[in-house]
Coordinates of C-alpha atoms and ligand atoms in Angstrom, one line a residue:
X1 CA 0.0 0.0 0.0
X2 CA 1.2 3.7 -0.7
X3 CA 1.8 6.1 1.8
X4 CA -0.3 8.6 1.9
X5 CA 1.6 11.9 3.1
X6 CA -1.2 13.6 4.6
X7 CA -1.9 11.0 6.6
X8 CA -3.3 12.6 10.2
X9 CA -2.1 10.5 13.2
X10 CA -2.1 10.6 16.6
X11 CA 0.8 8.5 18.0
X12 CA 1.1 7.3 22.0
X13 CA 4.8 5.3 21.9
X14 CA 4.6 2.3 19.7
X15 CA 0.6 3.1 19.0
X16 CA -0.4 5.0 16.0
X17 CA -4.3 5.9 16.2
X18 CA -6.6 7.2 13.3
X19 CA -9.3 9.6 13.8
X20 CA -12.7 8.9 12.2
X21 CA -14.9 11.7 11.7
X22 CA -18.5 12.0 10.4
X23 CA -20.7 15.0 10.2
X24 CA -24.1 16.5 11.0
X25 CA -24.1 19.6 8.6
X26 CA -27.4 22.1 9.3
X27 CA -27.7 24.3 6.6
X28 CA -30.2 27.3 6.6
X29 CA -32.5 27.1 3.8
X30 CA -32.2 30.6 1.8
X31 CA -35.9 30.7 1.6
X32 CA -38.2 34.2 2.7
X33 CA -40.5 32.1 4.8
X34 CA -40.7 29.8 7.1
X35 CA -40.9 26.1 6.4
X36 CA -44.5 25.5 7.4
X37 CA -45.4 28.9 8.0
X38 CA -45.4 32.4 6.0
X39 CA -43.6 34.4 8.5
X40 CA -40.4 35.8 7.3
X41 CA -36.7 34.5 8.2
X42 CA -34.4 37.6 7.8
X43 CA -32.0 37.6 10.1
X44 CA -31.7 40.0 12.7
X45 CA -34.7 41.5 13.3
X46 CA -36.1 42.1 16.5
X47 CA -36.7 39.4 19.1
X48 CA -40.4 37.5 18.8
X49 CA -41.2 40.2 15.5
X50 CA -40.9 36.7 13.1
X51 CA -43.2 34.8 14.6
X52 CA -46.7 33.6 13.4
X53 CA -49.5 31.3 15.3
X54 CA -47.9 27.8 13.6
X55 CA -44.4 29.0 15.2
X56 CA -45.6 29.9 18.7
X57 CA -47.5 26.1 18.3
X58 CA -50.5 27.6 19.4
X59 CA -53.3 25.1 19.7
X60 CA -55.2 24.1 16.5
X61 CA -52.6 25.6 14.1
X62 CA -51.3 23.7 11.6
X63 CA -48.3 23.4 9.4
X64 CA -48.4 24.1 5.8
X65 CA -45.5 22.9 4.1
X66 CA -43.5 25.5 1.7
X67 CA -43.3 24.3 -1.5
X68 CA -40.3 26.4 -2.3
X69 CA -38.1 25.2 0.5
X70 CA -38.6 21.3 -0.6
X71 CA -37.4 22.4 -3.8
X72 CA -34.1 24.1 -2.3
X73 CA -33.4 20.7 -0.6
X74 CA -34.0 18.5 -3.8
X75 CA -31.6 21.3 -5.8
X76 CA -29.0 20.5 -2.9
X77 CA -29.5 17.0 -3.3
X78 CA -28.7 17.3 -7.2
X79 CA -25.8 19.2 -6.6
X80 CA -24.6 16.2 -3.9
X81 CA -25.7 13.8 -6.8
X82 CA -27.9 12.3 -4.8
X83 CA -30.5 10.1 -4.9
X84 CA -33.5 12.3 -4.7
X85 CA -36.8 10.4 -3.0
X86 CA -39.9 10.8 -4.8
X87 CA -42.0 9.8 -1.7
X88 CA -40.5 11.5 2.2
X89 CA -42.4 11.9 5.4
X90 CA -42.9 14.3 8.3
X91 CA -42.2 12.9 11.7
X92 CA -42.3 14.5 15.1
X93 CA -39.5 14.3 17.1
X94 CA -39.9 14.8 20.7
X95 CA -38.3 16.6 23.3
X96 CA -38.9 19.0 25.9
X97 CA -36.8 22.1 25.5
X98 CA -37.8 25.7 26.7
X99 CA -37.3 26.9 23.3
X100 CA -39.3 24.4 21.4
X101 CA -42.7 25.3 22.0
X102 CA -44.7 22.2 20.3
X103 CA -42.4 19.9 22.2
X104 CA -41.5 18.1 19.4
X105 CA -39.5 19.4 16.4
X106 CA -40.5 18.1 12.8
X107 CA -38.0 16.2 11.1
X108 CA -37.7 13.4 8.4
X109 CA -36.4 10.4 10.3
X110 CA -36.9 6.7 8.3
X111 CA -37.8 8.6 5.0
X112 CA -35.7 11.5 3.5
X113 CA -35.9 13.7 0.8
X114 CA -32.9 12.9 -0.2
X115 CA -31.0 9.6 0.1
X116 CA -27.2 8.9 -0.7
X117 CA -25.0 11.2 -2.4
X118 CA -21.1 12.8 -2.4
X119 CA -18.7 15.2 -2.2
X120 CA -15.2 15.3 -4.3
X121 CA -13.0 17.2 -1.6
X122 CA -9.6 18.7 -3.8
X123 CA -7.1 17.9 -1.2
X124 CA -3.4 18.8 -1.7
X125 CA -2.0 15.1 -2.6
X126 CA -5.5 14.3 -4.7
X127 CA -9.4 14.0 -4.7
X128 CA -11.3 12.6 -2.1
X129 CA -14.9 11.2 -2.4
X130 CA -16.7 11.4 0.9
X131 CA -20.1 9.7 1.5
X132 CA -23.3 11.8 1.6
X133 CA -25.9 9.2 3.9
X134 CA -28.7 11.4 3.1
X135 CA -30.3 15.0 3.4
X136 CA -33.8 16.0 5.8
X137 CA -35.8 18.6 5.6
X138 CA -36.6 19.7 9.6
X139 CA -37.5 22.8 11.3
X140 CA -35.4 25.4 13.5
X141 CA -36.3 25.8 17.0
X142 CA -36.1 29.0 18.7
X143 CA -33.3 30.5 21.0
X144 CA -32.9 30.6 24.5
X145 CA -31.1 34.0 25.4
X146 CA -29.1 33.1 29.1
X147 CA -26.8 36.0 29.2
X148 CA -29.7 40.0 28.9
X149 CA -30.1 38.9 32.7
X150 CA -28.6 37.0 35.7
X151 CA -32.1 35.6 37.1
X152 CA -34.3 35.0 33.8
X153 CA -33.7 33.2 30.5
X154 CA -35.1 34.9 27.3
X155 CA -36.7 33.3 24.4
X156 CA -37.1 34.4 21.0
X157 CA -38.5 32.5 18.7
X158 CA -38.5 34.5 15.2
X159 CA -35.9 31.4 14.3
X160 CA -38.8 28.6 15.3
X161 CA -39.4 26.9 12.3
X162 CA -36.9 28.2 9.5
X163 CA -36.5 25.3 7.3
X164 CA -32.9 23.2 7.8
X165 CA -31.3 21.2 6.0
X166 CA -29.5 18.7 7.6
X167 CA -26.8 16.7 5.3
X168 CA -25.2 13.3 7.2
X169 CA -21.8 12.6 5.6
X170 CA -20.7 8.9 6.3
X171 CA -17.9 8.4 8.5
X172 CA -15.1 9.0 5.7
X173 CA -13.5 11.9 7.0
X174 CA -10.1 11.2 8.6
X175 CA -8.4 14.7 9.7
X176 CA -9.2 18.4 10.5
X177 CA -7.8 19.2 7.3
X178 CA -10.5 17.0 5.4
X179 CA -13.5 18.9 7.3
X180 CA -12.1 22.2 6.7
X181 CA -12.8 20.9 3.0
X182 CA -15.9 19.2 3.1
X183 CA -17.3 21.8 4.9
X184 CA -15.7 24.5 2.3
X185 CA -17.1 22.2 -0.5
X186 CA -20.6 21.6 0.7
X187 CA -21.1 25.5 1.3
X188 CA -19.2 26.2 -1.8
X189 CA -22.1 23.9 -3.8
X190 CA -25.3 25.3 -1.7
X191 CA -23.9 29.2 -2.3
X192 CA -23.7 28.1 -6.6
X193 CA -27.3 26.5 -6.3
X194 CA -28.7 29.9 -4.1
X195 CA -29.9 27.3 -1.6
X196 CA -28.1 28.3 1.8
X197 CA -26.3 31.5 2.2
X198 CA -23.4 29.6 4.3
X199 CA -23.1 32.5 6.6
X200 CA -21.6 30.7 9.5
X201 CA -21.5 34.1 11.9
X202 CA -25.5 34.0 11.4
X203 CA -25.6 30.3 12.1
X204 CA -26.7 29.5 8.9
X205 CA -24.9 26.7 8.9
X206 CA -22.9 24.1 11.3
X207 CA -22.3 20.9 12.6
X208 CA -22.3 18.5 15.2
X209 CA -19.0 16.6 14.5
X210 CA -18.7 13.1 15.5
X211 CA -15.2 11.8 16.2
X212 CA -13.9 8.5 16.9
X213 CA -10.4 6.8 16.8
X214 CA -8.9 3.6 16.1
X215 CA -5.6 1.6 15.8
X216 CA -4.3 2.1 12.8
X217 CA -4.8 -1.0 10.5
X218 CA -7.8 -1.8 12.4
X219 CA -11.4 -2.5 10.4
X220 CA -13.9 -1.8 12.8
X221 CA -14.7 1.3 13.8
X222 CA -14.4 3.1 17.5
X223 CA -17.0 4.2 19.6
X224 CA -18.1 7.6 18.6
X225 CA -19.1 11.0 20.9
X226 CA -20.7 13.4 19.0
X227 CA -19.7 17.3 19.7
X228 CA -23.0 19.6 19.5
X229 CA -23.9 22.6 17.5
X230 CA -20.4 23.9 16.4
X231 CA -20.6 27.2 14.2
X232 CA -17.1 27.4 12.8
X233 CA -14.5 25.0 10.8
X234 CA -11.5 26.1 13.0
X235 CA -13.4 25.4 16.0
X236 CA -14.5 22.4 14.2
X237 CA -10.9 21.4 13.7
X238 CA -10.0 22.2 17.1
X239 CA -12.3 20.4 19.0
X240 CA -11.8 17.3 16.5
X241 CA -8.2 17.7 18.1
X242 CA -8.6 17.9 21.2
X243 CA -11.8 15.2 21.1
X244 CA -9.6 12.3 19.5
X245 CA -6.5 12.8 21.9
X246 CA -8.8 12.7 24.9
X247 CA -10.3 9.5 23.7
X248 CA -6.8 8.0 22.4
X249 CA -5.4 9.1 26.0
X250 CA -8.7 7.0 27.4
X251 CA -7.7 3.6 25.3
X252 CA -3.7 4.2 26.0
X253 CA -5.0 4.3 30.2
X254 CA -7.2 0.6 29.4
X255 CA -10.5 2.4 29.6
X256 CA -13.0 2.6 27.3
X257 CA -15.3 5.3 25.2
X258 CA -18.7 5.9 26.1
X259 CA -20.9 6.9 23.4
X260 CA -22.2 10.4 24.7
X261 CA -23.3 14.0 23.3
X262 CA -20.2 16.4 24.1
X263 CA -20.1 20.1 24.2
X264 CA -16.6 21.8 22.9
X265 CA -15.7 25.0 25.6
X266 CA -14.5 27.5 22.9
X267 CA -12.8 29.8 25.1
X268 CA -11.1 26.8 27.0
X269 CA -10.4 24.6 24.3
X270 CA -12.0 21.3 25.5
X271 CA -14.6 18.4 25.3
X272 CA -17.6 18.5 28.3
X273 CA -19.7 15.9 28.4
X274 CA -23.4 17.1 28.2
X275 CA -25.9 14.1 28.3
X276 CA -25.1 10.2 27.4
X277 CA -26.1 9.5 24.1
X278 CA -29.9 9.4 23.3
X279 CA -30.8 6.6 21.2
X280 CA -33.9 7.3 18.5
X281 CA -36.5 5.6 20.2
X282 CA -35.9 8.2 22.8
X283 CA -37.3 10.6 21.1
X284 CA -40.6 8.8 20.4
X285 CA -40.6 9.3 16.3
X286 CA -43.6 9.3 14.7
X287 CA -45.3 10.3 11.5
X288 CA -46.8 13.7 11.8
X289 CA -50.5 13.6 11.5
X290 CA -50.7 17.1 10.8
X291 CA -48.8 16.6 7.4
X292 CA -49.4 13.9 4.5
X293 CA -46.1 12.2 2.7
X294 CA -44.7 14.3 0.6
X295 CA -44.7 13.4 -3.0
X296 CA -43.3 14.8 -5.8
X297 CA -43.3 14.0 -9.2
X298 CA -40.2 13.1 -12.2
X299 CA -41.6 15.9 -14.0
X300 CA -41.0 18.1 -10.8
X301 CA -37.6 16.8 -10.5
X302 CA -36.6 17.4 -13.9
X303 CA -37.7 20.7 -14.0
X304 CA -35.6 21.3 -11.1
X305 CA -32.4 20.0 -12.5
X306 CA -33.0 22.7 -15.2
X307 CA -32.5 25.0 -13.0
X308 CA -28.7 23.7 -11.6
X309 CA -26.1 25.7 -12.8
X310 CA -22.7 25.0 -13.5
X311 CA -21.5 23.5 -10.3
X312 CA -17.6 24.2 -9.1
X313 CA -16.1 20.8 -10.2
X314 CA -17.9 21.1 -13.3
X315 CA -16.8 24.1 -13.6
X316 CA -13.1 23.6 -12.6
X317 CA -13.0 20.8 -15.0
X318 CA -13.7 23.7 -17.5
X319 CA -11.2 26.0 -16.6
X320 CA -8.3 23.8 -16.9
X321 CA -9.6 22.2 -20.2
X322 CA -10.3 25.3 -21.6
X323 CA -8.1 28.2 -20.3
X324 CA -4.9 25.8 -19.4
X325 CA -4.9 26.4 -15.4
X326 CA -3.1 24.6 -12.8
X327 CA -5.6 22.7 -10.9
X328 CA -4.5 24.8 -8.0
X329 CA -5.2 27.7 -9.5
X330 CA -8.6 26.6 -11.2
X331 CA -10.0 25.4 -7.2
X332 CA -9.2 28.5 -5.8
X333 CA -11.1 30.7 -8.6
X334 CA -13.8 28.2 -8.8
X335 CA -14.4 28.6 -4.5
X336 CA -17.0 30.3 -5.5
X337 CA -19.1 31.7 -7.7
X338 CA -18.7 35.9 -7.1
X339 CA -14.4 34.6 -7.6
X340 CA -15.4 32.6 -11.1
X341 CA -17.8 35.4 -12.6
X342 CA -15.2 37.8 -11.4
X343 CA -12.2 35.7 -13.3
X344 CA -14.3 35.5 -16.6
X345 CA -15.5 38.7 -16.9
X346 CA -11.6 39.7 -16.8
X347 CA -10.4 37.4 -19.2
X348 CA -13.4 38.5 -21.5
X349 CA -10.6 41.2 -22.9
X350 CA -7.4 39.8 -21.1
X351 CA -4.5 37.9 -21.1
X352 CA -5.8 34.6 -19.1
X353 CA -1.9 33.8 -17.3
X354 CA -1.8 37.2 -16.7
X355 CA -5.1 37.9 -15.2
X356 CA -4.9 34.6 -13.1
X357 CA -2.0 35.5 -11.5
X358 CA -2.9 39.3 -10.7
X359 CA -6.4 38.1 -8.8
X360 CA -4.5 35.6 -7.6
X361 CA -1.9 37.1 -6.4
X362 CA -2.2 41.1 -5.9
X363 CA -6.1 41.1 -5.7
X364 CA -6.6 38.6 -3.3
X365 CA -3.5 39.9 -0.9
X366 CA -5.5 43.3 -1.0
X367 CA -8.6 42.5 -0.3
X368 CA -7.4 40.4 2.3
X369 CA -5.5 43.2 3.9
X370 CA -9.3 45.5 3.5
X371 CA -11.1 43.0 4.7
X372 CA -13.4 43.0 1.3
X373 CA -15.1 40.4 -0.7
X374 CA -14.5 40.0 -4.2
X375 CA -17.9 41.6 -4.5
X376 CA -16.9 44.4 -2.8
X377 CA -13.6 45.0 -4.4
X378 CA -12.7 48.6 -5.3
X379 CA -10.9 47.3 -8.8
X380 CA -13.9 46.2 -10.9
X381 CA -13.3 43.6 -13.5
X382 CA -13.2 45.8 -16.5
X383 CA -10.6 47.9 -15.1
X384 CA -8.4 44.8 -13.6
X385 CA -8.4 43.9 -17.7
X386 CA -7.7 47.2 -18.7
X387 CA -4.6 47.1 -16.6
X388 CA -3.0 43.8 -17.7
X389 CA -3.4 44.6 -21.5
X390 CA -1.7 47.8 -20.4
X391 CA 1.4 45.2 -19.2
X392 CA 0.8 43.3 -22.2
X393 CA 1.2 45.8 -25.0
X394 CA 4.5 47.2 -22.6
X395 CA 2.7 50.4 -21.8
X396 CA 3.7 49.8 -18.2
X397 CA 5.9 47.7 -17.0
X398 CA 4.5 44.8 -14.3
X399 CA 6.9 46.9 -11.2
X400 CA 4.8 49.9 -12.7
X401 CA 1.7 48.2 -13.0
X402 CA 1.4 47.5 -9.4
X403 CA 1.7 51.1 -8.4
X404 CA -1.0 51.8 -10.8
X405 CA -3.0 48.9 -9.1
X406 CA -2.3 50.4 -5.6
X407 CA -3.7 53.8 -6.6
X408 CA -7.0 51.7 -8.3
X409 CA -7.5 50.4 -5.0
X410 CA -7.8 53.3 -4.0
X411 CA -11.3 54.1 -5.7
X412 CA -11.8 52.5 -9.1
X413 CA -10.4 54.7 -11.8
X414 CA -9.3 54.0 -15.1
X415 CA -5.7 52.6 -15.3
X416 CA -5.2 54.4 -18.5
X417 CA -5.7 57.9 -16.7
X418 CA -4.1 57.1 -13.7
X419 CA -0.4 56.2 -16.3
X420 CA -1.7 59.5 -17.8
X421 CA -2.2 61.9 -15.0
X422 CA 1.4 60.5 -13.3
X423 CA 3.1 60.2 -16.3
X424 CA 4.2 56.5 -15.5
X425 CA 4.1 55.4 -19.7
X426 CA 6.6 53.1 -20.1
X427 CA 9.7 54.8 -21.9
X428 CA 9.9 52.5 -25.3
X429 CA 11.5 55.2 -27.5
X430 CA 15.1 54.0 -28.3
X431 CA 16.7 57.6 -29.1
X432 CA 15.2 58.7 -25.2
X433 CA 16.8 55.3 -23.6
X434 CA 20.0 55.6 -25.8
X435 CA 21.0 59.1 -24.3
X436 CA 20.3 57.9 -20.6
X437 CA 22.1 55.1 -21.3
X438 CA 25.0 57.7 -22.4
X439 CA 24.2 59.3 -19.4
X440 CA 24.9 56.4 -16.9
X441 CA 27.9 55.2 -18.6
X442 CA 29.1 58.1 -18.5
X443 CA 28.4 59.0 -14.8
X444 CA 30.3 56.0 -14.0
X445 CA 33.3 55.5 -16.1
X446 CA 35.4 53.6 -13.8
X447 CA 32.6 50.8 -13.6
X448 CA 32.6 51.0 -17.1
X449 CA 35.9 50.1 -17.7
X450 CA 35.9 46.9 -15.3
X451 CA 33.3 45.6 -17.1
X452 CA 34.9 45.9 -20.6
X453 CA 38.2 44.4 -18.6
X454 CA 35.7 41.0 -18.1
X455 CA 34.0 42.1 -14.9
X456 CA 30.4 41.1 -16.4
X457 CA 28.6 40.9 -12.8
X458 CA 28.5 44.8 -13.2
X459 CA 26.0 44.7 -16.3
X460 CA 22.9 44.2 -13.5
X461 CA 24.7 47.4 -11.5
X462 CA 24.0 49.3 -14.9
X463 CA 20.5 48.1 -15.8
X464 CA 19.8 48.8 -12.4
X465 CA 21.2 52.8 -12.9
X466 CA 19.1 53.5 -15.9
X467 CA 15.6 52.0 -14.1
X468 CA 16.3 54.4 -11.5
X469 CA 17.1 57.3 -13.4
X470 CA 14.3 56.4 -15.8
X471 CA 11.9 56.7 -13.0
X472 CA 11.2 53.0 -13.2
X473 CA 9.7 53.4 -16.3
X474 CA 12.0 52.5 -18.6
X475 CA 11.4 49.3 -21.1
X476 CA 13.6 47.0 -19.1
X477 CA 14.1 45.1 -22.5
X478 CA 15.4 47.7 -24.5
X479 CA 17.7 49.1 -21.4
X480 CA 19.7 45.4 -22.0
X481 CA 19.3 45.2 -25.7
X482 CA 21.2 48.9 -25.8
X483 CA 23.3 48.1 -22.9
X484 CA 25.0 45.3 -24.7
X485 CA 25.7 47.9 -27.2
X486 CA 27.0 50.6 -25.3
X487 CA 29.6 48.6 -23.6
Ligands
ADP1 P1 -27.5 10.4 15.3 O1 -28.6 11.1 14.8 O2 -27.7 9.4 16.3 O3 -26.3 11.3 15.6 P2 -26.9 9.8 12.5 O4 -26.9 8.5 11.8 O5 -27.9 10.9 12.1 O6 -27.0 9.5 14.0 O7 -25.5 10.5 12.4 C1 -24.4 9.8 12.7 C2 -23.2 10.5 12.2 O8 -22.1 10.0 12.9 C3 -22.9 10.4 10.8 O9 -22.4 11.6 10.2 C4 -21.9 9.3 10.7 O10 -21.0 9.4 9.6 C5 -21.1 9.5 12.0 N1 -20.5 8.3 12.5 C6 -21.1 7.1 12.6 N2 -20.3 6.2 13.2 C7 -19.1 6.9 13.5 C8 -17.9 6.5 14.1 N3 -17.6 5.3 14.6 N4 -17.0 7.5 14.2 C9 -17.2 8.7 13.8 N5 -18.3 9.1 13.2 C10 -19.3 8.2 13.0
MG2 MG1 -26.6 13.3 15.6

């Protein structure tokens, strides 16, 4: 068997463990209402404002399903190329919580929308195919507020009964490094099919991660604890850590795992245990009477897959075939889909090699540094190509060209005005290089003569003299072609 070099281990003295990870992904629907109700889901509104009779479970109300929100969920299920279930059910799951006013939440539990799927992860040694198990529709509950007050607990339930999604990947995921990609991936997909916005600050989506470990070599599989409601992928990393070196500690002492529901302590980087594991039938599923099966027809379905666009490995695929990128350099523009418009509407009129590297490189260092999105970038995509044919047709030269990209980044002005305004034009005449050429030599005649007497180091020492004199802006090629002349 190969190595693999990316291998993630935990070792103990002679004892090398793996870590098996499988994940709980709930995605917010992007949907304006409600998944059984019309009340509206923006985020951020004021508390209890969202909130209609079905969500407060006031008695006698009952849930209409929205029939845009089970076609978000089938769209994610063709992205996952999954199997998409023509026939699903409504079940009620119960359990008491303060926030949960019906005391049950509905769920899909024995039949899903959608059924098994995957995920091609691009990792940095090869693809990875991870397991999709299957993807339920459910409903949010509300939040409990503990901190407004040190006596009372709030509620607000404007979140009771956005629609979820909530994707089970198999247990194929062996290091932090793997999550950090699924997790990348799957929002990467739902943002291209407009069916969660991914916005993990909002909670729109996150996990509960369930780790396990085993010798290395071994079949079977360890017992599992499963780490509750975790909003980001480095905290998701992290408490993957520190979860599989407590357990691997546990085995190297002779004890063994209990399967139990664990809580990761953000600010002190650890595991708590919260509650043993539940098992289903403690949650006393049933179907909901309130709701029929849902059906849905091929027809439905096939219009739906109408409406996928080009997803990113498709996509990816496209850019190397068809604009000869690395496949480095094709992920990272395909990441997503504000990056991939942004890329193609610069190449529309630009060098491709040139362009790639520039967003690459300078654009994505600056908007790092300002914080911005690629949507929000002061250097629109029309100017960004206005610049590199500038480099291209050796108006500017590329040292030039990133002082004129500082200044666009600035405000977005016209590259072509901002060379004109500070007179930054490349210097291409010969007869204007020849005499500062003259000048250099001229300046520094000892130099001069070493290099005639075989010194040839010194030619970069006079290349370098006539740049600086120039300004920067002389043609660096025509400096060395009249160079070689002049000495
Ligand atoms: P539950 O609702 O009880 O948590 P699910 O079947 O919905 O059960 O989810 C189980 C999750 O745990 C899946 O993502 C699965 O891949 C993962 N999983 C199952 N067994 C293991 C294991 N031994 N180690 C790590 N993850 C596991
Ligand atoms: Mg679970």
């Amino acid at each position: 068997m190969s190595k693999d070099k990316s291998e993630y281990l935990i070792t103990r003295k002679d004892n090398q463990y793996e870590v098996v990870i499988g994940l709980e992904v709930h995605a917010q629907v992007t949907s304006e209402s409600k998944l059984f109700s019309t009340s509206s889901t923006k985020f951020g509104a004021e508390p209890n404002t969202q909130v209609s009779l079905v969500d407060a479970a006031l008695p006698g109300m009952l849930p209409v399903i929205n029939e845009y929100c089970v076609k978000q969920a089938i769209k994610t299920g063709i992205g996952l190329k999954a199997k998409i279930n023509k026939r699903s059910v409504f079940d009620r799951k119960n359990y008491f919580y303060a926030d949960l006013p019906q005391g049950y939440q509905i769920s899909q539990f024995k039949d899903p929308i959608v059924g098994e799927g995957k995920v091609i992860l691009d990792m940095p040694d090869g693809q990875k195919e991870v397991g999709i198990e299957r993807l339920h529709l459910e409903q949010d509950a509300g939040k409990s507020i503990h901190d407004l007050d040190p006596k009372n607990t709030f509620v607000d339930l404007n979140r009771s009964g956005v629609a979820l999604m909530e994707i089970v990947s198999k247990p194929d995921l062996r290091s932090p490094d793997e999550v950090n990609a699924y997790v990348k991936k799957l929002r990467s997909i739902m943002r291209y099919l407009g069916t969660c916005d991914g916005n993990m600050q909002e909670g729109s989506l996150r996990a509960d991660v369930n780790v396990s470990v085993r010798k290395k070599g071994s079949k079977a599989f360890g017992t599992r604890c499963e780490i509750k409601n975790v909003n980001s992928i480095k905290f998701m990393q992290m408490a993957i850590e520190h979860e599989a070196n407590r357990q691997v500690d546990l085995i190297e002492e002779g004890q063994s795992i209990d399967q139990e529901t664990r809580l990761f302590d953000t600010k002190k980087n650890e595991t708590r245990s919260m509650r043993s594991k539940e098992d289903a039938h403690d949650y006393r599923y049933f179907p909901d009477p309130d709701l029929l099966p849902l059906e849905v027809s091929d027809d439905f379905i096939e219009k739906l897959k109408l409406e996928i666009p080009e997803l990113p490995d498709e996509k990816k695929k496209r850019f190397i075939e068809k604009f000869k990128l690395s496949p480095y350099e094709a992920t990272i523009l395909v990441s997503d889909n504000e990056t991939s418009n942004y890329f193609e509407n610069v190449i529309k009129k630009s060098d491709v090699k040139l362009a790639t590297n520039w967003i690459i490189g300078e654009l994505f260092a600056a908007l790092n540094e300002k914080n911005l999105e690629i949507t929000e970038s002061p250097i629109s995509a029309g100017n960004l190509s206005k610049l590199i044919n500038l480099i291209k047709d050796g108006t500017i030269s590329g040292k030039i060209a990133k002082t004129v990209f500082e200044n666009m980044m600035e405000g977005d002005k016209d590259p072509k005005k901002i060379v004109e305004e500070k007179g930054l034009k490349q210097e291409s005449d010969p007869k204007a290089l020849e005499s500062l050429v003259d000048k250099v030599i001229d300046d520094n005649r000892e130099k001069a003569t070493e290099y005639k007497s075989g010194k040839v180091k010194l030619f970069g020492f006079f290349v370098g003299q006539v740049m600086k004199v120039s300004g920067g802006k002389a043609n660096p090629q025509l400096v060395n072609e009249i160079l070689k002349k002049k000495l």
